[in-house]
mmCIF file of C-alpha atoms in Angstrom:
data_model
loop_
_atom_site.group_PDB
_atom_site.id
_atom_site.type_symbol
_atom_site.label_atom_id
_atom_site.label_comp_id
_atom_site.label_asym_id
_atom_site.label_seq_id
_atom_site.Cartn_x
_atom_site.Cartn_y
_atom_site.Cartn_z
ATOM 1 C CA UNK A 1 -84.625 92.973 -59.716
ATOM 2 C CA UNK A 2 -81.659 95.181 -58.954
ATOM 3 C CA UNK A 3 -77.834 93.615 -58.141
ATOM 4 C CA UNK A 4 -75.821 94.613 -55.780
ATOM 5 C CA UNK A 5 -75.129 98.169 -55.691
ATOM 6 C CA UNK A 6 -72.002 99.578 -54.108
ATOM 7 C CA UNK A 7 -70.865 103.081 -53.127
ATOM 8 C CA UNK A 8 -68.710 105.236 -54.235
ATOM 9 C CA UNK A 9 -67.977 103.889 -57.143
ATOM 10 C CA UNK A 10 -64.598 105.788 -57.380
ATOM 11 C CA UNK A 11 -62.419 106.842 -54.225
ATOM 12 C CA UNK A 12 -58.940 108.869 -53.848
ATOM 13 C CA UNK A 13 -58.007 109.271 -50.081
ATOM 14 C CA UNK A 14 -54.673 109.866 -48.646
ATOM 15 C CA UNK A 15 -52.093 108.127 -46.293
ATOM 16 C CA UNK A 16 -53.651 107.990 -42.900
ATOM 17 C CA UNK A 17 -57.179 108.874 -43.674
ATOM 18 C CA UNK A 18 -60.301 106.886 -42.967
ATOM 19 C CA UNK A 19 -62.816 105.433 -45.396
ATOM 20 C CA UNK A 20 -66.521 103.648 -45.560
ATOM 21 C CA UNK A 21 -67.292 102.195 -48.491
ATOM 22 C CA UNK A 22 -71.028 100.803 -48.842
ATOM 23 C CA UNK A 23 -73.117 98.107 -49.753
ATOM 24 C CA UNK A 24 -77.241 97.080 -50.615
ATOM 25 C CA UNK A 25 -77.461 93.585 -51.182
ATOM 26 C CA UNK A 26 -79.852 91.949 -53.170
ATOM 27 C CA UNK A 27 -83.681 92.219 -52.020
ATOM 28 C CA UNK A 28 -83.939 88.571 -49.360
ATOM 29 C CA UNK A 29 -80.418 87.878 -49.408
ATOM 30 C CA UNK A 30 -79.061 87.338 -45.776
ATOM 31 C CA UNK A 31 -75.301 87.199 -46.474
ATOM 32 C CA UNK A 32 -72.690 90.092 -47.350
ATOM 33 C CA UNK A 33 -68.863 89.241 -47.588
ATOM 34 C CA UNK A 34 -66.513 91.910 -48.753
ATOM 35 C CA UNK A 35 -63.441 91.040 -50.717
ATOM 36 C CA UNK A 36 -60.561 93.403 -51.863
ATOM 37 C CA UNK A 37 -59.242 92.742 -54.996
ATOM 38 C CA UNK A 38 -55.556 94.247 -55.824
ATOM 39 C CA UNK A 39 -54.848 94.416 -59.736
ATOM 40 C CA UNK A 40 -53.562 91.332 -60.933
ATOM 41 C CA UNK A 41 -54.697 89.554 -58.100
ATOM 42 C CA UNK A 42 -57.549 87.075 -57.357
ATOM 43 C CA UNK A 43 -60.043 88.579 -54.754
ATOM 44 C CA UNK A 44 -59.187 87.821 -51.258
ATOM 45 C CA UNK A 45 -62.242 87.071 -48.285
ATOM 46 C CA UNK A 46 -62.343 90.061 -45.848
ATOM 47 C CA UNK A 47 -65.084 89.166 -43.622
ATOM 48 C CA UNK A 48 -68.719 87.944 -43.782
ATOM 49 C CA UNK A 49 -72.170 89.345 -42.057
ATOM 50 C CA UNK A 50 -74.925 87.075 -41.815
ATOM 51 C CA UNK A 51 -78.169 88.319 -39.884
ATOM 52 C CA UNK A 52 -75.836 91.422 -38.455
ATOM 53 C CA UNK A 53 -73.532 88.826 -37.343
ATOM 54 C CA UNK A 54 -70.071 88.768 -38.416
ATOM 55 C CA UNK A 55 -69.854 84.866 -39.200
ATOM 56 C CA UNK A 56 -66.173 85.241 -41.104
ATOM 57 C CA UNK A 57 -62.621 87.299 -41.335
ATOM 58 C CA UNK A 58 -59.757 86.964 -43.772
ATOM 59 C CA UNK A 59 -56.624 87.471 -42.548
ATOM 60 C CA UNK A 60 -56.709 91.347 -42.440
ATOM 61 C CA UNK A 61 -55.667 93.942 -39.415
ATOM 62 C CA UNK A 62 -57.667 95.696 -37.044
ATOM 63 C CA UNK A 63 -57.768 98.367 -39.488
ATOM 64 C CA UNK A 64 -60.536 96.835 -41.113
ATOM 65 C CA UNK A 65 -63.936 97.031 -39.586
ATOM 66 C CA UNK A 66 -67.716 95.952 -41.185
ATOM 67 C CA UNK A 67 -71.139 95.963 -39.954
ATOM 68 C CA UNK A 68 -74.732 94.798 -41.249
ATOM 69 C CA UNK A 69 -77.633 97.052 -40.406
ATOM 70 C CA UNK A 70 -80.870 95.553 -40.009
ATOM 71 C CA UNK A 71 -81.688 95.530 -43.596
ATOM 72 C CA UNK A 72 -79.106 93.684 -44.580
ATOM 73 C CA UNK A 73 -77.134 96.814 -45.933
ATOM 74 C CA UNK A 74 -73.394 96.413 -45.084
ATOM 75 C CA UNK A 75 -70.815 99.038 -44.616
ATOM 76 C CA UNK A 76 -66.738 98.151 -44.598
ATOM 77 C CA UNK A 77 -64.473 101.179 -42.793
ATOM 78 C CA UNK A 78 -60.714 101.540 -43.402
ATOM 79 C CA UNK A 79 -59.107 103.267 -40.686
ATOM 80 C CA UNK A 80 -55.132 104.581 -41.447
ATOM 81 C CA UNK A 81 -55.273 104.351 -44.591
ATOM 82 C CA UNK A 82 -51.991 102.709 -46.197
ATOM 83 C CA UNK A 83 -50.794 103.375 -49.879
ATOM 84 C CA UNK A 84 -51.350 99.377 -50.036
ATOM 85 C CA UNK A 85 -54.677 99.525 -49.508
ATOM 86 C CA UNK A 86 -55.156 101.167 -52.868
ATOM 87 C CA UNK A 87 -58.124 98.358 -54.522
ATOM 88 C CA UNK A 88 -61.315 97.274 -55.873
ATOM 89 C CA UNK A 89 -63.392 96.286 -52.888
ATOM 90 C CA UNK A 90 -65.970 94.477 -53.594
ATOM 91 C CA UNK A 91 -69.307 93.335 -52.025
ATOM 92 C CA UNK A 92 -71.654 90.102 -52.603
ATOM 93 C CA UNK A 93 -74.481 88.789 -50.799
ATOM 94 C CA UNK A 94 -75.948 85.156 -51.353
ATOM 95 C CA UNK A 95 -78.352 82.599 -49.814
ATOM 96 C CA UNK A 96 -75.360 80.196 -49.865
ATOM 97 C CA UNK A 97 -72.154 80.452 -49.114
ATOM 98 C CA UNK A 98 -70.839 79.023 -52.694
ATOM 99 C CA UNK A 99 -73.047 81.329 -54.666
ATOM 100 C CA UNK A 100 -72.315 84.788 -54.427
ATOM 101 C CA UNK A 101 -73.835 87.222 -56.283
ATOM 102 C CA UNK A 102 -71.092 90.117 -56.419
ATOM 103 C CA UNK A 103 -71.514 94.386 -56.904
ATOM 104 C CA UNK A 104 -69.664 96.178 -59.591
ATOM 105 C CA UNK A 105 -67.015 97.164 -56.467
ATOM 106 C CA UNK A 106 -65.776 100.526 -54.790
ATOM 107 C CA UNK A 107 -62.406 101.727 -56.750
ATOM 108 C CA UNK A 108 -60.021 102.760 -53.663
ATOM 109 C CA UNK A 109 -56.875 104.700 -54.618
ATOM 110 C CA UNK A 110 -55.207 105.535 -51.412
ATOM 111 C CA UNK A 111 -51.861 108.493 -52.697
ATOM 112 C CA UNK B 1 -60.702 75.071 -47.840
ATOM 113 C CA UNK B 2 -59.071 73.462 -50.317
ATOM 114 C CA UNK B 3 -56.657 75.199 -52.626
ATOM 115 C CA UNK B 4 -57.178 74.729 -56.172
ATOM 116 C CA UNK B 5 -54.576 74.793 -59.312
ATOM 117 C CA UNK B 6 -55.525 76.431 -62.611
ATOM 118 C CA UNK B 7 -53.643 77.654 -65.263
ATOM 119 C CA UNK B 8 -52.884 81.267 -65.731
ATOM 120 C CA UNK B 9 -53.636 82.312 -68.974
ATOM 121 C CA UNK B 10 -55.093 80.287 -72.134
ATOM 122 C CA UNK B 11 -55.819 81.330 -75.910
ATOM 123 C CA UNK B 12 -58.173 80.644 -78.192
ATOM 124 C CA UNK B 13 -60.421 81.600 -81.473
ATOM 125 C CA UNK B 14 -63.774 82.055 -81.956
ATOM 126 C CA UNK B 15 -66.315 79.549 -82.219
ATOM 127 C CA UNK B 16 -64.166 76.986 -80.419
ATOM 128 C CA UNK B 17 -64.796 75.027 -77.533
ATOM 129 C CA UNK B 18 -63.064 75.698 -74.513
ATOM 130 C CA UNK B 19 -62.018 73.650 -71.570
ATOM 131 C CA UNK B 20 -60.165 75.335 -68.778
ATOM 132 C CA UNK B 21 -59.346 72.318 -65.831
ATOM 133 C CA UNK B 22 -58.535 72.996 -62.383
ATOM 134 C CA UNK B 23 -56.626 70.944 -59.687
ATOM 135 C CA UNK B 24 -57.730 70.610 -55.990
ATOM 136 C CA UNK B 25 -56.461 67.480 -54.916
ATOM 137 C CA UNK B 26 -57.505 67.888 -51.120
ATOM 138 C CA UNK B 27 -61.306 68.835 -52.004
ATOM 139 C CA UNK B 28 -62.873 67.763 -48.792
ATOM 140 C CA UNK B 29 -66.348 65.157 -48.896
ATOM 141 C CA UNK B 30 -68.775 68.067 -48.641
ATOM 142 C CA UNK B 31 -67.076 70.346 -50.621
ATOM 143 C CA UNK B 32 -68.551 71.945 -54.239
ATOM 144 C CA UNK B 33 -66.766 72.795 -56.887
ATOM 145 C CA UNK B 34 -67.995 76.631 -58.453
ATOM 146 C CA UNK B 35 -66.570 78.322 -61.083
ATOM 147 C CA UNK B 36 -66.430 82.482 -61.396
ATOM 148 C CA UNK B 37 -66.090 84.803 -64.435
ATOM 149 C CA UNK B 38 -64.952 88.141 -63.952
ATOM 150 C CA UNK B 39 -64.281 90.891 -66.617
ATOM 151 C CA UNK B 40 -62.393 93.981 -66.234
ATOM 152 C CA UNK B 41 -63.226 96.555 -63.278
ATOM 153 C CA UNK B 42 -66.682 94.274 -62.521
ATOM 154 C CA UNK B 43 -66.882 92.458 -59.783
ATOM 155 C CA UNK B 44 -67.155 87.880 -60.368
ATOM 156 C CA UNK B 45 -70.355 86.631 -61.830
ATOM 157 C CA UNK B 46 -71.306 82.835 -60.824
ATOM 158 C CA UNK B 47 -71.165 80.587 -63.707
ATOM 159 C CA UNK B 48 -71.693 77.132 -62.909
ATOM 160 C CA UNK B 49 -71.517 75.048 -59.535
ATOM 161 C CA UNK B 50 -71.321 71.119 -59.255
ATOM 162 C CA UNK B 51 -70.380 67.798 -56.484
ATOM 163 C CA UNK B 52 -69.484 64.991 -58.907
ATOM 164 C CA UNK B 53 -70.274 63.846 -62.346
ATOM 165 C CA UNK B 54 -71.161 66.634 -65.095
ATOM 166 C CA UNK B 55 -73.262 69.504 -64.658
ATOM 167 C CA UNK B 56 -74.483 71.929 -67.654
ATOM 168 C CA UNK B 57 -76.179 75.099 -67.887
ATOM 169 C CA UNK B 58 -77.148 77.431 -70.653
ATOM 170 C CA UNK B 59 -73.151 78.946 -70.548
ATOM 171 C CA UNK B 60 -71.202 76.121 -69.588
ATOM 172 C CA UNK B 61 -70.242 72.584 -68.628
ATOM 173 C CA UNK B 62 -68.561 71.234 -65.563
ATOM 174 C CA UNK B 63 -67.172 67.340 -66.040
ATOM 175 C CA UNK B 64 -66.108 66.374 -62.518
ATOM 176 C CA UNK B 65 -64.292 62.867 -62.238
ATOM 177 C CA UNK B 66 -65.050 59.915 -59.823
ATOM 178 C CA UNK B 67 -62.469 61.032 -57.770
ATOM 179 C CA UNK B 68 -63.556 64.618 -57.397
ATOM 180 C CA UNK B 69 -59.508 65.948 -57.531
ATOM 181 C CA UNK B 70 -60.185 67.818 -60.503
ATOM 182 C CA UNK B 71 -63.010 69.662 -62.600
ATOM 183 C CA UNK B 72 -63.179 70.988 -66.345
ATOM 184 C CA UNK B 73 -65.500 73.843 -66.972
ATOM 185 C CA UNK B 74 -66.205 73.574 -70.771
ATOM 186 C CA UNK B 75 -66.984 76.840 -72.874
ATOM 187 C CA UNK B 76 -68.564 75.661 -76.080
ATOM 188 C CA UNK B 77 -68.183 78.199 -79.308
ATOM 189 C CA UNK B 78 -66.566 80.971 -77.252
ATOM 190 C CA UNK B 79 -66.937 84.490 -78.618
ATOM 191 C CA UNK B 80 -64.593 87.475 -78.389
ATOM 192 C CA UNK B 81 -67.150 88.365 -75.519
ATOM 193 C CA UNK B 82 -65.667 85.623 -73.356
ATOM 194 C CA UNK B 83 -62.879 87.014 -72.875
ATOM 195 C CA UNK B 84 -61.999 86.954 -69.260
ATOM 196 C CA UNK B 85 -60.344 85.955 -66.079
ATOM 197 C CA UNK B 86 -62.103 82.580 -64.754
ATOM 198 C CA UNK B 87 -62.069 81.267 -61.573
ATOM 199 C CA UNK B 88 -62.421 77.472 -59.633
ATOM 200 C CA UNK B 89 -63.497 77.421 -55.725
ATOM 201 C CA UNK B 90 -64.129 74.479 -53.296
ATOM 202 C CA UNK B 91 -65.602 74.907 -50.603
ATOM 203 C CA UNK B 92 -68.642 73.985 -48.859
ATOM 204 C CA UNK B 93 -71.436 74.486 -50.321
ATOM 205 C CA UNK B 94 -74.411 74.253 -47.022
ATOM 206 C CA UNK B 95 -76.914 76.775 -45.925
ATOM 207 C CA UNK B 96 -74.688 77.797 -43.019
ATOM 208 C CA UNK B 97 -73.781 80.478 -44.522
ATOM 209 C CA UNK B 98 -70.891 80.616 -42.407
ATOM 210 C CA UNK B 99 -67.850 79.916 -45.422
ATOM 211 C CA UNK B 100 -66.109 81.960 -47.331
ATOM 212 C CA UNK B 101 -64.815 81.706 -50.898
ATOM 213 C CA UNK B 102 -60.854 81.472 -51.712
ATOM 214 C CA UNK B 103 -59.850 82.913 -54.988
ATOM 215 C CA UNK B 104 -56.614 81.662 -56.659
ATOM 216 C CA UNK B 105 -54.850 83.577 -59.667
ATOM 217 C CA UNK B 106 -57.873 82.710 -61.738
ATOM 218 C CA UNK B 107 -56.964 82.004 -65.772
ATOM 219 C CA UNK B 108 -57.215 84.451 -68.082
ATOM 220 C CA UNK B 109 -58.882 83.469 -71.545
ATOM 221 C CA UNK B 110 -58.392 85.602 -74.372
ATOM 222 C CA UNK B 111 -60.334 84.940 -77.061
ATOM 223 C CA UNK B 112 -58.926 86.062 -80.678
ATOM 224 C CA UNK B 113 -60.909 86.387 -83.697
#
């Protein structure tokens, strides 16, 4: 059975752009969170979609948007890019909350 | 969610065993205790999840105390291949669905040969 897959893999954008990074979860898994990990850093909870419903946000601004689509697919947009937003973002979808089953992550370099 | 204590980094040689503890004094009654492995540029991989007592799967052990305010995850004969940053979450552990996981600092084990 395939993982979680995440696209791009890599991504340069630049001050004040906008990005969508993407997300398949696993086949009959519900549940996609997205994280963004800075180097260094533990990941940190940026929201959760459960049955197209967002059911969870970290504390990040308006900036950051998500949706589910009715297969469960998940995208995660990044308007205004900041230089600070420069991170691994990464995807997992689960049956349970405490088991998440995590992508390889979308590379963001914002310059 | 409860915030949990871990050290930062830990060393150790090959074909040791390996316990890495964690802290999370105000783990709440229906909260689990799970324990994350991540490597370089990949994203956390799910290693072993428990409530109370010990729990052990083909990778690791997790020895929980009565009290619940602290968990060991237990490597046995670590290889070079362990090497990595590991992670301890509460949280609660339901079908809700409707959680998310907190990620402290993590510690990072490097294994030497």
């Amino acid at each position: 059975d395939a993982g979680v897959t995440q696209s791009p893999t890599h991504l340069i954008k630049t001050r004040g752009q906008q990005v969508t990074l993407r997300c398949s979860p696993i086949s009959g898994h519900k549940s996609v969170s997205w994280y963004q990990q800075v180097l260094g850093q533990g990941p940190q909870f940026i929201f959760q979609y459960y049955e197209k419903e967002e059911r969870g946000r970290g504390n990040f601004p308006d900036r950051f948007s998500a949706r589910q689509f009715p297969n469960y697919s998940s995208e995660l947009n990044v308007n205004a890019l900041l230089l600070g937003d420069s991170a691994l973002y990464l995807c997992a979808s689960s049956w349970t909350v405490n088991e998440q089953f995590f992508g390889p992550g979308t590379r963001l370099t914002v310059l | 969610l409860a915030k949990t204590t871990q050290p930062i980094s830990m060393d150790s040689y090959e074909g040791q065993e390996v316990n890495i503890t964690c802290s999370h004094n105000n783990i709440a009654t229906n909260d689990y205790i799970t324990w994350y492995q991540q490597f370089p540029s990949q994203g956390p991989r799910f290693i072993i999840q428990g409530y109370k007592t010990k729990v052990t799967n083909e990778v690791a052990s997790l020895f929980i105390p009565a009290d619940r305010k602290s968990s060991t995850l237990s490597l046995p004969r670590v290889s070079l291949s362990d090497t990595a940053v590991y992670y301890c979450l509460v949280g609660d552990g339901g079908s809700s669905n409707t959680g998310k996981l907190i990620f402290g600092q993590g510690t990072t084990l490097q294994v030497k040969p």
